[in-house]
Coordinates of C-alpha atoms in Angstrom, one line a residue:
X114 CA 120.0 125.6 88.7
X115 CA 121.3 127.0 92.0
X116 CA 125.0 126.9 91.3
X117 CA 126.9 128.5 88.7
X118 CA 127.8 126.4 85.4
X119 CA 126.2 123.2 86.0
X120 CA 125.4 121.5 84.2
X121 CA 127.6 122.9 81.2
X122 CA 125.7 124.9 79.0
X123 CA 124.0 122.6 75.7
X124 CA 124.4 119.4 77.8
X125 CA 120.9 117.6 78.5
X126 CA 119.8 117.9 81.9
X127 CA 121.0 114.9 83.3
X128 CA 122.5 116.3 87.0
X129 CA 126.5 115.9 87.6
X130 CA 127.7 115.7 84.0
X131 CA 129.5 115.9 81.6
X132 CA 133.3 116.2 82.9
X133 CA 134.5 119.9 82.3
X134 CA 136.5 119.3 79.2
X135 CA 134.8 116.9 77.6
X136 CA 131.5 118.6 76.2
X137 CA 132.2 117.9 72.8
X138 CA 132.3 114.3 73.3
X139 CA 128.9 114.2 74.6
X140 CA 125.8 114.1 72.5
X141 CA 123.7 117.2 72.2
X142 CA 120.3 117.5 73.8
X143 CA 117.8 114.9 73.0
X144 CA 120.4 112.6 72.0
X145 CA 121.0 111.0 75.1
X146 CA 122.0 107.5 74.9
X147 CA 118.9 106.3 77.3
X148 CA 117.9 102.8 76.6
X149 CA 115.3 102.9 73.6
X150 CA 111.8 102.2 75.1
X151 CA 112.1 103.6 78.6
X152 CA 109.2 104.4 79.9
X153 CA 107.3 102.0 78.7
X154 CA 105.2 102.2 75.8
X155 CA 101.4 103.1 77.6
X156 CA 99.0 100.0 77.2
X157 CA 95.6 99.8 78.0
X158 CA 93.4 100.1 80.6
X159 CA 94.0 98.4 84.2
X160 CA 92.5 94.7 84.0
X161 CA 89.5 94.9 85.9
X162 CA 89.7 93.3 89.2
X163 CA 88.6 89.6 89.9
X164 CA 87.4 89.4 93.7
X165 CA 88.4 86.0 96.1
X166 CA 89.5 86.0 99.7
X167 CA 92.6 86.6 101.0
X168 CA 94.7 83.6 100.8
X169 CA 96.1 82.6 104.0
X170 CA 99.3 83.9 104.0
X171 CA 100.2 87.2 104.8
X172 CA 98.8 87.8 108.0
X173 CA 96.1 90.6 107.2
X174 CA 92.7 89.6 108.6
X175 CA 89.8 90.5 106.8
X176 CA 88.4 93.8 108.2
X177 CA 85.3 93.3 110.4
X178 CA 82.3 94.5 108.7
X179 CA 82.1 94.3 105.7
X180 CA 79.4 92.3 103.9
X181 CA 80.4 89.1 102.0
X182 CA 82.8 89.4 99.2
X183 CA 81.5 90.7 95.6
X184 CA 83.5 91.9 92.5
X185 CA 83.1 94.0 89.8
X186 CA 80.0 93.4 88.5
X187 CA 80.0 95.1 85.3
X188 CA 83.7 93.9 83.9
X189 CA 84.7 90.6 82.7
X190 CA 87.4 88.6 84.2
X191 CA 91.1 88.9 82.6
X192 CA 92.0 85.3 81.7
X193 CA 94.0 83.1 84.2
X194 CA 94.7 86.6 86.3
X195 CA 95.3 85.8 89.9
X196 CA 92.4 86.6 92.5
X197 CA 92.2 89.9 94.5
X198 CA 92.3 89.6 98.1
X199 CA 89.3 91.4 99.8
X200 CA 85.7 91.6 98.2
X201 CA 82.6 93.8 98.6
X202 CA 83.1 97.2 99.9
X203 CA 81.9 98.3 103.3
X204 CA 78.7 99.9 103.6
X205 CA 77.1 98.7 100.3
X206 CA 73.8 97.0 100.4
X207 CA 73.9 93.4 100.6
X208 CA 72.3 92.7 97.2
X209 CA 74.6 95.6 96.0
X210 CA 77.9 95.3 94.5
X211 CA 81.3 96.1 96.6
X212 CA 84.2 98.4 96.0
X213 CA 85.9 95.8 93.1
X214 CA 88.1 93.6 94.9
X215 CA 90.7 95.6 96.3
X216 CA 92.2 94.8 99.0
X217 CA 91.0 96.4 102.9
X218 CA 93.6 95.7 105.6
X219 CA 92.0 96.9 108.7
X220 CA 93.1 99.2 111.6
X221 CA 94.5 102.2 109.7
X222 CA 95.4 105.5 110.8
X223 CA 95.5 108.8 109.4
X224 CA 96.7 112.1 110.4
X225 CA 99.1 113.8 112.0
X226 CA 99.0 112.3 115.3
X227 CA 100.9 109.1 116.6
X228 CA 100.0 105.8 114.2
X229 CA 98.6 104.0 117.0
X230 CA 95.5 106.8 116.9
X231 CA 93.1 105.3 114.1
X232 CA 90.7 107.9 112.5
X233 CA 88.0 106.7 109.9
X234 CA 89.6 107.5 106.3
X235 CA 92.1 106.5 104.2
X236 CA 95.3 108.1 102.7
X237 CA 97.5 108.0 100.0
X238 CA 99.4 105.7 101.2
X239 CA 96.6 103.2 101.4
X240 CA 94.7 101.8 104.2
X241 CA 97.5 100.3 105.7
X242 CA 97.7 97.8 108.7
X243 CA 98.6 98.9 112.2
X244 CA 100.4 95.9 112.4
X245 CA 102.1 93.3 110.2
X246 CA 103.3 89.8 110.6
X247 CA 106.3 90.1 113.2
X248 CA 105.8 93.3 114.2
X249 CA 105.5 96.8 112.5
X250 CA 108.9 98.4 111.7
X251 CA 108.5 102.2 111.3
X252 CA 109.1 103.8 108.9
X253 CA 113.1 105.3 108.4
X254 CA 112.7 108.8 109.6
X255 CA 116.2 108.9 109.4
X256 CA 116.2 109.1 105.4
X257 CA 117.2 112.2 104.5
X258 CA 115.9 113.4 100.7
X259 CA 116.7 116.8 100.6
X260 CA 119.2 117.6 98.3
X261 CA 122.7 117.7 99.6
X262 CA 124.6 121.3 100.2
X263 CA 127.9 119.8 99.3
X264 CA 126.5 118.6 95.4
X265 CA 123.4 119.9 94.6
X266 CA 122.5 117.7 92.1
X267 CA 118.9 119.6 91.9
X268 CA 118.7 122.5 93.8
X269 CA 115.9 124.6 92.7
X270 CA 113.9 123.9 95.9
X271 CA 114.6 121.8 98.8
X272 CA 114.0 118.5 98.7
X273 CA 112.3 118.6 102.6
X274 CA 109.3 116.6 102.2
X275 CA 108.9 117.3 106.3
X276 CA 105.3 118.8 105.0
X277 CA 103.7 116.3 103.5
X278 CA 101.0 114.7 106.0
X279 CA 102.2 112.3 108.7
X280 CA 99.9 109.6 107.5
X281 CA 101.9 109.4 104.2
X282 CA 105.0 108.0 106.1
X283 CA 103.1 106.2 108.8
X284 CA 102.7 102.6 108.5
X285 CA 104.8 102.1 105.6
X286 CA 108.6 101.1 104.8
X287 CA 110.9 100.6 102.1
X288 CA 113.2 97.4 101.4
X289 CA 116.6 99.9 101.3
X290 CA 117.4 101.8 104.5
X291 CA 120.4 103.4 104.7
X292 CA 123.7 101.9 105.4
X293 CA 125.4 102.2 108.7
X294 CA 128.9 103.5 109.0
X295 CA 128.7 104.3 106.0
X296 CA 131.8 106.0 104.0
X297 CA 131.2 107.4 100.4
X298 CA 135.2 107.8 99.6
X299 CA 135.0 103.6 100.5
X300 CA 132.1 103.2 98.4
X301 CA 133.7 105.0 95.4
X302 CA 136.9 103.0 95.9
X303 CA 135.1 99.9 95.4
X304 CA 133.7 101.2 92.3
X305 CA 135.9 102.4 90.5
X306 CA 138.4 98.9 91.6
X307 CA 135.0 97.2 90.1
X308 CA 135.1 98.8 86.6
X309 CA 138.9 98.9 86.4
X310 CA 141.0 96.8 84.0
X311 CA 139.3 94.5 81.8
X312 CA 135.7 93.1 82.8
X313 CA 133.4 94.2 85.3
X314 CA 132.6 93.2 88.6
X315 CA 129.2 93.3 88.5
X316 CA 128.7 92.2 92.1
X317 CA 130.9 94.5 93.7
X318 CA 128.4 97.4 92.2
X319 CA 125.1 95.4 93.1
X320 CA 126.8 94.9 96.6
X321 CA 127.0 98.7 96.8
X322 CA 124.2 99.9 94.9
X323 CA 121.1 97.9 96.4
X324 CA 122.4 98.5 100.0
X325 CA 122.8 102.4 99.7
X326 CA 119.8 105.2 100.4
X327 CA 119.3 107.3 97.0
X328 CA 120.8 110.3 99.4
X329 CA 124.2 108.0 100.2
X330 CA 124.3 107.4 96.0
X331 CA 124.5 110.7 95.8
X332 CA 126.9 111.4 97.9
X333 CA 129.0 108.4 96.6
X334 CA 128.7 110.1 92.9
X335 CA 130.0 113.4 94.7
X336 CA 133.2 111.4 96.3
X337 CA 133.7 109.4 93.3
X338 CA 134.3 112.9 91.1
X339 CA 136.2 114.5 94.0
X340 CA 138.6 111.6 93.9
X341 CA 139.2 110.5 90.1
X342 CA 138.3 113.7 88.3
X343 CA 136.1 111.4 86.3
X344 CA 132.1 110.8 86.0
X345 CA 130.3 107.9 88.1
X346 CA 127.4 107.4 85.9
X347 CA 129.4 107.8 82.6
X348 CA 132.0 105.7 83.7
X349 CA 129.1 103.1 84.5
X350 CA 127.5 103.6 81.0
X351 CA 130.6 102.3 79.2
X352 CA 130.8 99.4 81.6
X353 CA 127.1 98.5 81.4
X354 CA 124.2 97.8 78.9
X355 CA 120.4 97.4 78.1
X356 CA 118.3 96.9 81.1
X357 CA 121.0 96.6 83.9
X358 CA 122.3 100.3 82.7
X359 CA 118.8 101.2 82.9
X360 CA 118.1 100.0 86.6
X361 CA 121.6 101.5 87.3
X362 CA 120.8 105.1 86.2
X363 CA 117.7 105.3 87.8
X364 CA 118.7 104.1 91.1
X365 CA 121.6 107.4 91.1
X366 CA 118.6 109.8 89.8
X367 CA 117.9 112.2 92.7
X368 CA 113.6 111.0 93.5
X369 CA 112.2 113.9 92.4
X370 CA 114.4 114.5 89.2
X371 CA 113.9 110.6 88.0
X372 CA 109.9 111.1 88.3
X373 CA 110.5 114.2 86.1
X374 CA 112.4 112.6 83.6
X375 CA 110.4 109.6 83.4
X376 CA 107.7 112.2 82.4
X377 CA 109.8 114.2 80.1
X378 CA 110.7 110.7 78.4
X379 CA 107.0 109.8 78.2
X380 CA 105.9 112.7 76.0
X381 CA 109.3 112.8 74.2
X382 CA 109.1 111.7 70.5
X383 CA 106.3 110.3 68.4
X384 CA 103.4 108.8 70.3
X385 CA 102.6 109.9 74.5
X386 CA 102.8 106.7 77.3
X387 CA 99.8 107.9 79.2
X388 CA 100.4 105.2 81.5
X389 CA 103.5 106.6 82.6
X390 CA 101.6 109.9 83.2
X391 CA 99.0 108.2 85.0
X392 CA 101.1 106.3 87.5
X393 CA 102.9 109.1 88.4
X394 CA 100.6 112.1 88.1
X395 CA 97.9 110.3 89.7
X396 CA 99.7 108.4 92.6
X397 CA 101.9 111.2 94.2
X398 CA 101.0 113.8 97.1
X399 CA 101.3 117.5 96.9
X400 CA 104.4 118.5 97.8
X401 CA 106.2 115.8 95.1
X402 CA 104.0 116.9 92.1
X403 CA 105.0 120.8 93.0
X404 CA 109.4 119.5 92.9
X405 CA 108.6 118.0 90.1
X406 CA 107.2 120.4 88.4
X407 CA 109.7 123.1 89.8
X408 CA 112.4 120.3 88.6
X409 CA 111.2 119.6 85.3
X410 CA 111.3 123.2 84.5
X411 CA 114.8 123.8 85.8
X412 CA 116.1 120.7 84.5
X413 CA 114.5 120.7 81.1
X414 CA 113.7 124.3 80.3
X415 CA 110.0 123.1 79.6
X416 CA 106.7 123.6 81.5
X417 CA 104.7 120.5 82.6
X418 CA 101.2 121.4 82.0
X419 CA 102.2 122.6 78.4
X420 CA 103.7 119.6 77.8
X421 CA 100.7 117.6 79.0
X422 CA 98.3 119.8 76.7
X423 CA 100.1 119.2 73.7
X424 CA 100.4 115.5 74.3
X425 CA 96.9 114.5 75.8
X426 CA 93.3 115.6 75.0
X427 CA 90.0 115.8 76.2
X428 CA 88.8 114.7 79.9
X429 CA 91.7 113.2 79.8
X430 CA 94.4 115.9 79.1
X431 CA 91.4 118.0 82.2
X432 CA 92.2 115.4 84.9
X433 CA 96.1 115.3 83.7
X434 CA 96.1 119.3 84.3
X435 CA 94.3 119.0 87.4
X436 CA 96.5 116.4 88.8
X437 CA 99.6 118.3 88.2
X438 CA 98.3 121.2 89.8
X439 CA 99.4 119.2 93.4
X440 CA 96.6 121.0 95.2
X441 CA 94.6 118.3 96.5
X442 CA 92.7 118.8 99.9
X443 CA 94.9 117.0 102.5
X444 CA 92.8 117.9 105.6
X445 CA 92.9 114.3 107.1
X446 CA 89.4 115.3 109.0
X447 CA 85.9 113.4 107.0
X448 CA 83.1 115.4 106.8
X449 CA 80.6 113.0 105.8
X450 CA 78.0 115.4 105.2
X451 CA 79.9 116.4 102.1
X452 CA 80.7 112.7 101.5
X453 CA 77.0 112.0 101.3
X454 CA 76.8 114.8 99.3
X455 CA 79.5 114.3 96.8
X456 CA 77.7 110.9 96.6
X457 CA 75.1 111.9 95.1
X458 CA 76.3 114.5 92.6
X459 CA 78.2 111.9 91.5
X460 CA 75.3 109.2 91.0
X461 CA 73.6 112.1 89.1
X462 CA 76.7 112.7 86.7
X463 CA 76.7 109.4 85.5
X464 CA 74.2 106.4 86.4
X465 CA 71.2 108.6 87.7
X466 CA 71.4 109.8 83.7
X467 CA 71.7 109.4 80.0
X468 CA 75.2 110.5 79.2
X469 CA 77.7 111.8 81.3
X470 CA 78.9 114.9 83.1
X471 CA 82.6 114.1 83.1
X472 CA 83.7 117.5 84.8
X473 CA 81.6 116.6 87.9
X474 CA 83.9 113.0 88.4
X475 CA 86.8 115.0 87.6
X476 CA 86.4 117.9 90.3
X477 CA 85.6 115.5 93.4
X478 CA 88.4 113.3 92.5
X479 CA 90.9 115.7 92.1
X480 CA 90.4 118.2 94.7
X481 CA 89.1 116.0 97.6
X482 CA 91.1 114.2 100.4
X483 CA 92.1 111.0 99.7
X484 CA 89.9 110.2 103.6
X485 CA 87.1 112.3 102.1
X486 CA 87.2 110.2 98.9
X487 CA 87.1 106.8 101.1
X488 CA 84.3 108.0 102.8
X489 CA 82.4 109.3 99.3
X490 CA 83.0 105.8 98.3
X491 CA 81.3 104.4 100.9
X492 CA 78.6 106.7 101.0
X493 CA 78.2 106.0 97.0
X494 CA 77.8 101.9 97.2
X495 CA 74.8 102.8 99.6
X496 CA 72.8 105.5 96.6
X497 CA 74.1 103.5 93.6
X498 CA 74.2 99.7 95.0
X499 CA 77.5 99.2 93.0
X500 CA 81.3 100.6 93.7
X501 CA 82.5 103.9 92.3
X502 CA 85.4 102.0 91.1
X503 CA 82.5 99.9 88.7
X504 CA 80.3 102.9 87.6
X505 CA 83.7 104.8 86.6
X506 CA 84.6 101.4 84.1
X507 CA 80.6 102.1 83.1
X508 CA 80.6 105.4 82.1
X509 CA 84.2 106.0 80.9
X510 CA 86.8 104.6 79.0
X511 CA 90.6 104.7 77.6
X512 CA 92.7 107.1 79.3
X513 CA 90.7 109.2 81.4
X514 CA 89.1 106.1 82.9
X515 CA 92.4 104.7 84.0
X516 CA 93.3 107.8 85.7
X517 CA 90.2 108.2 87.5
X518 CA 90.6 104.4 88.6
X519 CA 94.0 104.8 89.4
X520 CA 93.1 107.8 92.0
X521 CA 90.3 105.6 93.9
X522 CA 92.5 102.2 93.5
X523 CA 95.4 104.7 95.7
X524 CA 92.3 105.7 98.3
X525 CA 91.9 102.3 98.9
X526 CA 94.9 100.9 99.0
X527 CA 97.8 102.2 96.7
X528 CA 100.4 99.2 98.0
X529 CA 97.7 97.2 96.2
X530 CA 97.7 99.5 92.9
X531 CA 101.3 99.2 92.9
X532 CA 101.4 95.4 93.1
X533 CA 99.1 95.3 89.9
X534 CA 101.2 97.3 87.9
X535 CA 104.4 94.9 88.8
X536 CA 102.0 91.7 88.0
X537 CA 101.6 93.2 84.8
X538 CA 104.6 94.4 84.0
X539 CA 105.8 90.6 83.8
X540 CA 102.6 88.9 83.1
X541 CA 102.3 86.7 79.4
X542 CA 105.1 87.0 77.0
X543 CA 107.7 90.2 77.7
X544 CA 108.5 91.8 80.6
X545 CA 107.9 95.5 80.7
X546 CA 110.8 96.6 82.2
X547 CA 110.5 100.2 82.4
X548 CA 107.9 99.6 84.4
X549 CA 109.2 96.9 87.0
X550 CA 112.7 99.4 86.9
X551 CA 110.2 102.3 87.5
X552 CA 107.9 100.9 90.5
X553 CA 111.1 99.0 92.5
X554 CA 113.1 102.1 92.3
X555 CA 110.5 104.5 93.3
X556 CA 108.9 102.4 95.7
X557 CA 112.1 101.2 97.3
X558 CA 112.3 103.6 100.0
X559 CA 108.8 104.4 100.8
X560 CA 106.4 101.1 100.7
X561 CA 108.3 98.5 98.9
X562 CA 107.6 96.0 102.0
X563 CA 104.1 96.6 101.9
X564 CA 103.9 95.9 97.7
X565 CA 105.7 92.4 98.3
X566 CA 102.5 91.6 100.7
X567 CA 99.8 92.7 99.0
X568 CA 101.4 90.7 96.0
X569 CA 101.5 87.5 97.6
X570 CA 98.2 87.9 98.4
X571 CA 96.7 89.0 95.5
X572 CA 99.1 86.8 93.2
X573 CA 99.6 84.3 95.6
X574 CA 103.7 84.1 94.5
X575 CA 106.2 86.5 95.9
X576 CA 107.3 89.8 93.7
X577 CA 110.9 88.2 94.0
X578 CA 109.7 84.7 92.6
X579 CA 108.3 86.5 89.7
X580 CA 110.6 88.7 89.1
X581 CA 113.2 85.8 89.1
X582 CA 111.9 84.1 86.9
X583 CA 111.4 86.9 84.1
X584 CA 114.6 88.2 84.3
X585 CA 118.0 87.3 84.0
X586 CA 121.6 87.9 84.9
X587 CA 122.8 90.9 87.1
X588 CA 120.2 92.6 86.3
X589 CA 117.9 90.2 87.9
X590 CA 120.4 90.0 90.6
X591 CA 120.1 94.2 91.5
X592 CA 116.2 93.8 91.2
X593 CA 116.0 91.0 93.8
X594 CA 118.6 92.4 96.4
X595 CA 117.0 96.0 96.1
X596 CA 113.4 93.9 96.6
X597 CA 114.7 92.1 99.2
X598 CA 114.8 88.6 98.2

């Protein structure tokens, strides 16, 4: 770390504790009292995507175009799962099969000039609308995430994300902003007066909690030492339990440090939860993969891509290694020479021929833009006469072909990938709730809104209605006030 002594020497590297003193008390590395099962255990592969039109709600038109809607043709349908919005992709033949159902809100915009400027493409963030249902807010420039000079609570780099592409922030928003006149000595008042004395008042924390930016939590963690000489999040442990603690602790994790973990967590132990590798290896830009590599070696004393190559295997473990490089192409400009190109290398690495040639899907997908990749889509339903997203369920399977899906489900729209993981996470009997914990907390400041729309048009039910009715308790009552129910 960048400052002396912290955390104390021996103590695992959660950032801001324990209290000097008291590092006896506190269980030694890899004993830290995390709720059991978080992540998630890693299931199987995505459900494949049944196709229907949009429902009406929702306000996102179909995009002008594109031939009549068509699905997956090669995969079954999940039982009783809930229609995709959208249908065939643009530019495949009509007797061909579409991009699988995802959804295609029209008029994006990509690059780094103003978001009313569209370019052809799409970007990590999706192809987002220009415009929503009552107007486009943008999004909050004014959250800050670098990490704060007054308590560095990970400090190897800066946490300026100022140079990641403009089209990442552009057209997108999060359910928290931060609060106005806001007072972090106030804040740490109230909690502390909530956990005080017998009983907790667990509304008094949610009241705080869900209305704060992850930079105000940590500046609230900061006051809250400076003033009691006593530990936020351990006081908060001994006052909480099982999936409330859990939500909790994640929403005081610094971004980049809680992404980290999350991996750390999902190699830790007996077994790997490649789906927890996937969806966040697979989903995040450059400059966040390169923190949290930096962070999970300065927090954890480990190297990443070790770590994966231990845990994983195969094309798989290849696409893993790639990913965590964070050197994708993120020149926003299309050459669709190359796209035509790409195209057809692809066709002839896996339907144009017995077998498969695995590295060839693996080097376009992880080095090209995600508006190059849009564009190689396209360009592929016109050679193949199916979707990429189809001849990838063909010709792989397992691991490697949820990772690979994963990356063209976030070209084409990754609010939509984000709302099938939720749907999941609570579909049938069980909720998995590292997952919903996961997605809301890392979501909640970049695209939340933009999850809760493509969910009530894919799922036609809103994310809060779901989530209400498979939780319980305060902890249902953080989850809906940070999802904005």
């Amino acid at each position: 770390m960048s400052y002396p002594g912290y955390p104390p020497t021996g103590y695992p590297a959660f950032p801001g504790y324990p209290p000097a003193g008291q590092e006896s008390s506190f269980p030694p590395p890899g004993q830290y009292s995390y709720p059991s099962g978080f992540p998630p255990v890693g299931g199987g592969a995505y459900p494949p995507t049944p196709s229907s039109g949009y429902p009406g709600a929702g306000g996102y038109p179909g995009a002008g175009g594109y031939p009549a809607p068509g699905g997956y043709p090669s995969a079954p349908q999940p039982g009783g799962a809930p229609s995709y919005p959208g249908g065939q992709g643009f530019g495949a033949p009509p007797s061909g099969a579409g991009f699988s159902g995802y959804p295609q809100p029209p008029s994006q915009s990509y690059g780094g000039g103003p978001v009313q400027v569209p370019l052809p493409g799409g970007f990590p963030v999706g192809p987002m609308p220009s415009q929503y249902p009552g107007g486009q807010s943008p999004y909050p420039s004014q959250i800050s995430t670098e990490s704060l000079p007054s308590y560095p609570v990970f400090s190897p780099v800066s946490l300026d994300y100022s140079s990641e592409p403009a089209s990442m922030t552009q057209g997108t928003q999060g359910t928290i902003q931060p609060a106005a006149n806001f007072d972090a000595m106030r804040d740490a008042e109230i909690l502390r007066k909530a956990m005080k004395g017998f009983g907790t008042d667990e509304q008094a924390i949610v009241d705080v909690v869900a209305n704060r930016s992850n930079d105000q939590r940590q500046k609230i963690k900061a006051a809250f030492k400076t003033m009691y000489g006593k530990d936020l999040i351990k006081d908060l442990k001994s006052e909480l339990s099982g999936n409330m603690e859990e939500l909790i602790l994640a929403l005081f994790m610094p971004p980049t440090y809680y992404d980290a973990w999350s991996l750390q967590n999902a190699m830790k132990g007996a077994g790997t939860q490649e789906r927890v590798l996937i969806e966040i290896l697979c989903t995040r830009t450059n400059q966040e993969i390169r923190e949290i590599v930096r962070c999970y070696q300065s927090e954890f004393g480990r190297d990443l891509e070790k770590d994966i190559r231990s845990d994983t295997s195969g094309h798989f473990e290849r696409l893993l290694v790639s990913m965590c490089q964070g050197n994708r192409d993120e020149n926003q400009n299309v050459n669709h020479q190359l796209a035509q190109e790409d195209a057809q290398r692809l066709y002839q690495a896996g339907e144009g021929r017995l077998g498969t040639d695995e590295s060839c899907f693996n080097m376009i997908l992880a080095t090209r833009s995600f508006p190059q990749l849009k564009a190689t889509m396209e360009a592929y339903s016109r050679v193949a006469n199916r979707d990429l997203l189809s001849s990838v369920g063909r010709e792989f399977s397992g691991n490697v072909e949820s990772g690979l899906k994963t990356i063209l489900q976030c070209v084409l729209n990754r609010p939509a990938f984000f709302a099938e993981r939720l749907y999941y996470s609570m579909k049938g009997a069980g909720t998995d709730d590292s997952t919903l914990v996961r997605i809301v907390v890392t979501r909640s400041e970049l695209d939340l809104v933009q999850i809760k729309q493509m969910f009530i048009q894919m799922y036609q039910k809103t994310l809060g209605t779901m989530i209400a009715s498979d939780t319980s308790g305060d902890y249902r009552r953080l989850l809906l006030a940070i999802v904005g129910q």
